[in-house]
Amino acid sequence: MIKVLVVDDSIFMRNMISDMLKVEEDIEIIGRAKNGEEAIKMNRELKPDVITLDVQMPILDGLSALRVIMKESQAKVIMVSNYTKDGAKETLEALKLGAYDFLEKPSGEVSMNIKDIKKELIEKIRNAKYINMGALKYTNIESSSEIFKKNTKEKDIKSKFEPIKFRNINKINNKDKIIAIGVSTGGPRALEEVLPKLPRHLQAPIVIVQHMPPKFTKSLADRLNIISDIIIKEAEDGEILKNGTAYIAPGGIHMLVEVINGEKKIKLDNKTPPYSGHCPSVNVLFKSIINIYEKNIIAVLMTGMGSDGAEYLKKIKDIGGRTIAQDEQSCIVYGMPKVAYEMGAVEYVERLNNISNKIMELIDINN
């Protein structure tokens, strides 16, 4: 039985979430709290397996409560957030602090919306058993907001956007390289470990699929851009790939790479249905780069539930591309990398804190 504590300042929302869960035979609601202070107390007394945690609450907000909960217990926390710009920022901060996942706060207005959210919530609660709390707590270090304060000096911002002669890679040749990354649950924190370590003179573009809803990917890109030397942005349809720039697929839209008039460009596809349940899909991205870059691909699979990306990571390895998977010990969820490894798709297994070094090593070897 999975013991769940529901935390929300709205009695309507507490009742709605409880009603979603109470009919499930393997889930038990053991408590309901209306603010962060109550949540901390009930967490200590009831010792839940999973906590659904609202962000904005009186007396003590969700982020403040989360800091205490992560220090005191092994409870797995799912943030319940509004899909707004501010909500996205707060949710990303919560993921940094130790929440393992999040979902949209039910609106109560559209029955289909509630039905979909119920299915998603139950799935996330059941998946809590796969969470590696060791990795979750290991990466729960300095708050991203503190990092931002150190990296937003005017001189840093200006130097980042000084022109670099070798950024454009418009002409097609057999030496062009690309770095492709696929990641899901635990991904924002994994990307925050890898991308800031890459140098701004990186001799390749980076394309990234992070399983996230719309609005969150833009906030994630902006957040990572501030703390990184390379440029990181949410991808736009038709833009030309540039070295030293990372492009994150927008939530809910497949991202591909295509060649038009001799130029490698981003293609955003909102018409193709989800691939194996995912949109954007890592497999769709990986498939699109194989014929363009062939063996000059460095493909990386990091923490995440399921198997997305494993299929085409194997094809990349088979044609001579270099493939990296995050190791089990540092994954918050050892799902996607595990499937890829078991398929024989992985050349290098690396701890999270060494993936950027391995990428640079392979870039230098290819040069």
Coordinates of C-alpha atoms in Angstrom, one line a residue:
M1 CA 0.0 0.0 0.0
I2 CA 1.3 3.4 -1.0
K3 CA 0.7 6.0 1.8
V4 CA -0.1 9.5 0.5
L5 CA -0.2 12.9 2.2
V6 CA -2.2 15.5 0.3
V7 CA -1.1 19.1 0.9
D8 CA -3.0 22.1 -0.5
D9 CA -4.5 25.3 1.1
S10 CA -7.7 24.8 -0.9
I11 CA -10.2 22.4 0.7
F12 CA -11.7 22.0 -2.8
M13 CA -8.4 20.9 -4.1
R14 CA -7.6 18.6 -1.2
N15 CA -11.0 16.9 -1.7
M16 CA -10.5 16.6 -5.4
I17 CA -7.1 15.0 -5.2
S18 CA -8.3 12.7 -2.4
D19 CA -11.3 11.7 -4.5
M20 CA -9.0 10.8 -7.4
L21 CA -6.9 8.5 -5.3
K22 CA -9.2 6.9 -2.7
V23 CA -10.7 4.4 -5.1
E24 CA -7.3 2.9 -5.9
E25 CA -6.7 -0.3 -4.0
D26 CA -3.0 0.2 -3.7
I27 CA -3.1 3.9 -2.6
E28 CA -4.2 5.1 0.9
I29 CA -4.7 8.7 1.8
I30 CA -3.2 9.0 5.3
G31 CA -3.5 12.7 5.8
R32 CA -4.5 16.1 4.4
A33 CA -2.7 19.3 5.3
K34 CA -3.6 22.9 4.4
N35 CA -0.2 24.6 4.6
G36 CA 3.5 23.8 4.7
E37 CA 3.7 23.9 8.5
E38 CA 1.0 21.2 8.8
A39 CA 2.7 19.2 6.0
I40 CA 6.0 19.1 7.9
K41 CA 4.3 18.0 11.2
M42 CA 2.2 15.4 9.4
N43 CA 5.2 14.1 7.5
R44 CA 7.0 13.5 10.8
E45 CA 4.1 11.8 12.4
L46 CA 2.6 9.8 9.6
K47 CA 5.7 9.0 7.5
P48 CA 4.0 9.0 4.1
D49 CA 5.6 7.3 1.0
V50 CA 4.5 10.1 -1.3
I51 CA 3.4 13.7 -0.7
T52 CA 1.5 15.8 -3.2
L53 CA 2.5 19.4 -2.5
D54 CA 1.0 22.7 -3.5
V55 CA 3.4 25.6 -4.0
Q56 CA 1.6 28.7 -2.9
M57 CA 0.1 28.4 0.6
P58 CA -0.3 30.6 3.7
I59 CA 1.8 30.3 6.9
L60 CA 4.5 28.3 5.1
D61 CA 4.7 27.9 1.3
G62 CA 5.4 24.6 -0.5
L63 CA 9.1 25.4 -1.4
S64 CA 9.9 26.2 2.2
A65 CA 8.2 23.0 3.4
L66 CA 10.0 21.0 0.7
R67 CA 13.4 22.0 2.0
V68 CA 12.5 20.7 5.5
I69 CA 10.9 17.5 4.2
M70 CA 13.8 16.6 2.0
K71 CA 16.2 17.0 5.0
E72 CA 14.0 15.0 7.4
S73 CA 12.6 12.1 5.5
Q74 CA 12.6 9.7 2.6
A75 CA 9.2 10.8 1.3
K76 CA 8.9 11.3 -2.4
V77 CA 7.3 14.7 -3.3
I78 CA 5.2 15.5 -6.4
M79 CA 4.6 19.2 -6.9
V80 CA 1.1 20.2 -7.9
S81 CA 1.4 23.5 -9.8
N82 CA -0.4 25.9 -12.1
Y83 CA 0.8 25.9 -15.7
T84 CA 1.8 29.5 -15.7
K85 CA 5.1 31.3 -16.1
D86 CA 5.4 31.9 -12.4
G87 CA 4.2 28.4 -11.7
A88 CA 6.9 27.0 -14.0
K89 CA 9.6 28.9 -12.2
E90 CA 8.5 27.7 -8.8
T91 CA 8.2 24.1 -10.0
L92 CA 11.7 24.1 -11.5
E93 CA 13.0 25.4 -8.2
A94 CA 11.1 22.6 -6.4
L95 CA 12.7 20.0 -8.7
K96 CA 16.1 21.4 -7.8
L97 CA 15.3 21.2 -4.1
G98 CA 14.3 17.5 -4.3
A99 CA 10.8 17.0 -5.7
Y100 CA 11.0 14.2 -8.1
D101 CA 8.1 15.1 -10.4
F102 CA 5.2 17.5 -10.9
L103 CA 1.8 17.8 -12.5
E104 CA -0.8 20.4 -13.5
K105 CA -3.2 21.5 -10.7
P106 CA -6.7 20.3 -11.7
S107 CA -8.9 23.2 -12.8
G108 CA -12.2 21.6 -12.0
E109 CA -13.6 23.2 -15.1
V110 CA -13.1 20.5 -17.8
S111 CA -14.0 16.9 -17.0
M112 CA -11.5 15.6 -19.6
N113 CA -8.8 17.6 -18.1
I114 CA -9.5 16.1 -14.6
K115 CA -9.6 12.6 -16.1
D116 CA -6.3 13.0 -17.8
I117 CA -4.7 14.5 -14.6
K118 CA -6.1 11.7 -12.5
K119 CA -4.4 9.1 -14.7
E120 CA -1.1 11.0 -14.7
L121 CA -1.2 11.5 -10.9
I122 CA -1.8 7.8 -10.2
E123 CA 0.9 6.8 -12.5
K124 CA 3.4 9.2 -10.9
I125 CA 2.5 8.0 -7.4
R126 CA 3.0 4.3 -8.4
N127 CA 6.3 5.2 -10.1
A128 CA 7.6 6.6 -6.8
K129 CA 9.0 3.2 -6.0
Y130 CA 11.5 3.6 -8.8
I131 CA 12.9 6.8 -7.4
N132 CA 16.6 6.7 -6.3
M133 CA 16.5 8.8 -3.2
G134 CA 20.2 8.6 -2.9
A135 CA 20.7 10.4 -6.2
L136 CA 17.8 12.8 -5.4
K137 CA 19.4 13.9 -2.2
Y138 CA 23.0 13.9 -3.5
T139 CA 22.1 16.5 -6.2
N140 CA 20.0 18.5 -3.7
I141 CA 22.7 21.1 -3.2
E142 CA 22.8 24.9 -3.7
S143 CA 19.5 26.4 -4.7
S144 CA 19.3 27.5 -8.3
S145 CA 18.2 31.0 -7.2
E146 CA 21.5 31.3 -5.4
I147 CA 23.4 30.2 -8.5
F148 CA 21.5 32.8 -10.5
K149 CA 22.7 35.6 -8.2
K150 CA 26.3 34.6 -8.9
N151 CA 25.9 34.4 -12.7
T152 CA 23.8 37.4 -13.6
K153 CA 26.5 40.1 -13.4
E154 CA 26.4 42.4 -16.4
K155 CA 29.9 41.6 -17.5
D156 CA 28.9 37.9 -17.6
I157 CA 25.8 38.5 -19.7
K158 CA 27.7 40.7 -22.1
S159 CA 30.6 38.4 -22.6
K160 CA 28.3 35.5 -23.3
F161 CA 26.9 37.1 -26.4
E162 CA 30.1 38.4 -27.9
P163 CA 30.3 37.0 -31.5
I164 CA 32.3 33.9 -32.0
K165 CA 33.7 33.2 -35.5
F166 CA 33.1 29.5 -35.5
R167 CA 29.4 29.4 -34.4
N168 CA 27.7 28.8 -37.8
I169 CA 27.8 25.4 -39.3
N170 CA 25.6 26.0 -42.3
K171 CA 27.6 24.0 -44.9
I172 CA 27.2 20.3 -45.0
N173 CA 30.4 18.3 -44.6
N174 CA 31.5 15.0 -43.1
K175 CA 33.1 16.7 -40.1
D176 CA 30.1 18.5 -38.7
K177 CA 29.2 17.1 -35.3
I178 CA 26.1 17.2 -33.1
I179 CA 25.4 16.4 -29.5
A180 CA 21.9 15.0 -28.8
I181 CA 20.5 14.5 -25.3
G182 CA 17.4 12.7 -24.1
V183 CA 16.1 13.0 -20.6
S184 CA 12.9 12.7 -18.6
T185 CA 12.2 12.4 -14.8
G186 CA 15.0 14.1 -13.0
G187 CA 16.1 15.8 -16.1
P188 CA 16.2 19.5 -15.1
R189 CA 18.6 18.7 -12.3
A190 CA 20.7 16.4 -14.6
L191 CA 20.9 19.1 -17.3
E192 CA 21.9 21.6 -14.7
E193 CA 24.8 19.4 -13.8
V194 CA 25.9 18.8 -17.4
L195 CA 25.3 21.9 -19.5
P196 CA 27.0 24.6 -17.4
K197 CA 30.3 22.6 -17.6
L198 CA 30.4 22.8 -21.4
P199 CA 32.6 25.6 -22.8
R200 CA 31.1 28.4 -25.0
H201 CA 33.6 27.5 -27.8
L202 CA 32.0 24.1 -28.1
Q203 CA 32.5 22.8 -31.6
A204 CA 29.0 21.4 -32.0
P205 CA 25.3 22.3 -31.5
I206 CA 23.3 20.5 -28.8
V207 CA 19.7 19.3 -29.3
I208 CA 17.8 18.2 -26.3
V209 CA 14.5 16.5 -25.6
Q210 CA 13.3 16.8 -22.0
H211 CA 9.9 15.3 -21.4
M212 CA 8.0 18.4 -20.1
P213 CA 4.6 20.1 -20.8
P214 CA 4.4 23.4 -22.7
K215 CA 5.5 26.6 -20.9
F216 CA 7.9 24.6 -18.7
T217 CA 10.5 24.1 -21.4
K218 CA 10.9 27.8 -22.0
S219 CA 11.4 28.5 -18.3
L220 CA 13.9 25.6 -18.1
A221 CA 15.9 26.9 -21.1
D222 CA 16.0 30.4 -19.6
R223 CA 17.1 29.1 -16.3
L224 CA 19.9 26.9 -17.7
N225 CA 21.0 29.7 -20.0
I226 CA 21.8 32.0 -17.1
I227 CA 24.1 29.5 -15.4
S228 CA 25.9 28.3 -18.5
D229 CA 28.6 29.6 -20.8
I230 CA 27.0 28.1 -23.9
I231 CA 23.7 29.6 -25.1
I232 CA 20.6 27.6 -24.2
K233 CA 17.2 28.4 -25.6
E234 CA 13.9 26.8 -26.4
A235 CA 14.0 25.7 -30.0
E236 CA 12.2 27.7 -32.7
D237 CA 11.0 26.2 -36.0
G238 CA 13.4 26.9 -38.9
E239 CA 16.3 28.3 -37.0
I240 CA 19.8 27.3 -38.2
L241 CA 21.9 25.2 -35.8
K242 CA 24.9 27.0 -34.4
N243 CA 27.9 25.6 -32.5
G244 CA 27.9 26.4 -28.8
T245 CA 24.1 26.6 -28.6
A246 CA 21.7 24.2 -27.0
Y247 CA 18.2 23.9 -28.3
I248 CA 15.5 22.4 -26.0
A249 CA 12.4 21.0 -27.7
P250 CA 9.2 22.8 -26.7
G251 CA 6.8 20.8 -24.6
G252 CA 4.1 19.0 -26.6
I253 CA 5.9 19.3 -30.0
H254 CA 8.3 16.9 -31.7
M255 CA 11.7 18.4 -32.6
L256 CA 13.7 17.2 -35.6
V257 CA 16.8 18.3 -37.5
E258 CA 16.5 18.7 -41.3
V259 CA 18.6 20.1 -44.1
I260 CA 17.1 22.8 -46.3
N261 CA 19.2 24.4 -49.1
G262 CA 22.4 23.0 -47.5
E263 CA 21.6 24.4 -44.0
K264 CA 20.9 22.3 -40.9
K265 CA 17.8 23.6 -39.3
I266 CA 15.4 22.9 -36.5
K267 CA 12.0 21.5 -37.5
L268 CA 9.1 21.6 -35.0
D269 CA 6.3 19.1 -35.7
N270 CA 3.0 19.5 -33.9
K271 CA 1.1 17.2 -36.3
T272 CA 2.8 13.8 -35.7
P273 CA 1.2 11.9 -32.8
P274 CA 3.2 10.9 -29.7
Y275 CA 5.8 8.3 -30.4
S276 CA 5.6 5.5 -27.8
G277 CA 3.5 7.9 -25.7
H278 CA 6.0 10.8 -25.8
C279 CA 5.8 14.2 -27.5
P280 CA 8.4 15.5 -27.8
S281 CA 10.1 12.1 -28.3
V282 CA 13.8 11.4 -27.9
N283 CA 13.5 8.6 -30.5
V284 CA 12.0 11.1 -33.1
L285 CA 14.9 13.5 -32.5
F286 CA 17.6 10.8 -32.7
K287 CA 16.1 9.3 -35.8
S288 CA 16.2 12.7 -37.6
I289 CA 19.9 13.2 -37.1
I290 CA 21.2 9.8 -38.2
N291 CA 21.3 10.4 -42.0
I292 CA 22.5 13.9 -41.6
Y293 CA 25.4 13.4 -39.1
E294 CA 26.0 9.7 -39.4
K295 CA 29.0 8.7 -37.2
N296 CA 29.6 12.3 -36.1
I297 CA 26.9 12.0 -33.4
I298 CA 27.4 12.1 -29.7
A299 CA 24.1 10.9 -28.2
V300 CA 23.4 10.9 -24.5
L301 CA 20.5 9.3 -22.5
M302 CA 20.1 10.4 -18.9
T303 CA 17.7 9.8 -16.0
G304 CA 14.1 9.1 -16.9
M305 CA 11.2 6.6 -16.7
G306 CA 10.5 4.3 -19.6
S307 CA 12.5 3.5 -22.7
D308 CA 12.3 6.6 -24.9
G309 CA 15.5 7.1 -26.9
A310 CA 16.9 3.6 -26.5
E311 CA 15.7 2.3 -29.9
Y312 CA 17.5 5.0 -31.9
L313 CA 20.5 5.2 -29.6
K314 CA 21.2 1.7 -30.7
K315 CA 20.9 2.7 -34.3
I316 CA 23.3 5.6 -33.7
K317 CA 25.8 3.2 -32.1
D318 CA 25.4 0.7 -35.0
I319 CA 26.5 3.3 -37.6
G320 CA 29.5 4.4 -35.6
G321 CA 28.2 7.3 -33.5
R322 CA 29.3 7.6 -29.9
T323 CA 26.7 6.9 -27.2
I324 CA 26.7 7.7 -23.5
A325 CA 24.3 6.6 -20.8
Q326 CA 24.0 7.9 -17.2
D327 CA 24.9 5.3 -14.6
E328 CA 22.3 3.7 -12.2
Q329 CA 23.8 5.2 -9.1
S330 CA 23.4 8.8 -10.2
C331 CA 20.1 8.4 -12.0
I332 CA 17.0 9.6 -10.1
V333 CA 15.1 7.1 -12.3
Y334 CA 17.2 4.4 -14.0
G335 CA 14.8 3.7 -16.8
M336 CA 15.8 5.0 -20.2
P337 CA 19.5 4.4 -19.7
K338 CA 18.9 0.9 -18.4
V339 CA 16.8 -0.1 -21.4
A340 CA 19.5 1.3 -23.7
Y341 CA 22.2 -0.5 -21.9
E342 CA 20.4 -3.8 -22.0
M343 CA 19.8 -3.4 -25.7
G344 CA 23.6 -3.0 -26.3
A345 CA 23.1 0.7 -27.3
V346 CA 25.6 2.2 -24.9
E347 CA 29.3 2.7 -25.5
Y348 CA 30.1 4.6 -22.3
V349 CA 28.3 4.4 -18.9
E350 CA 29.1 7.6 -16.9
R351 CA 28.2 9.2 -13.6
L352 CA 26.2 12.4 -14.0
N353 CA 29.1 14.6 -12.9
N354 CA 31.4 13.1 -15.6
I355 CA 29.1 13.2 -18.6
S356 CA 30.2 16.7 -19.7
N357 CA 33.9 15.6 -19.5
K358 CA 33.1 12.5 -21.7
I359 CA 31.3 14.7 -24.2
M360 CA 34.3 17.0 -24.5
E361 CA 36.7 14.0 -24.7
L362 CA 34.7 12.6 -27.6
I363 CA 34.5 15.9 -29.4
D364 CA 38.3 16.2 -29.2
I365 CA 38.8 12.6 -30.4
N366 CA 36.5 13.3 -33.4
N367 CA 38.5 16.5 -34.2

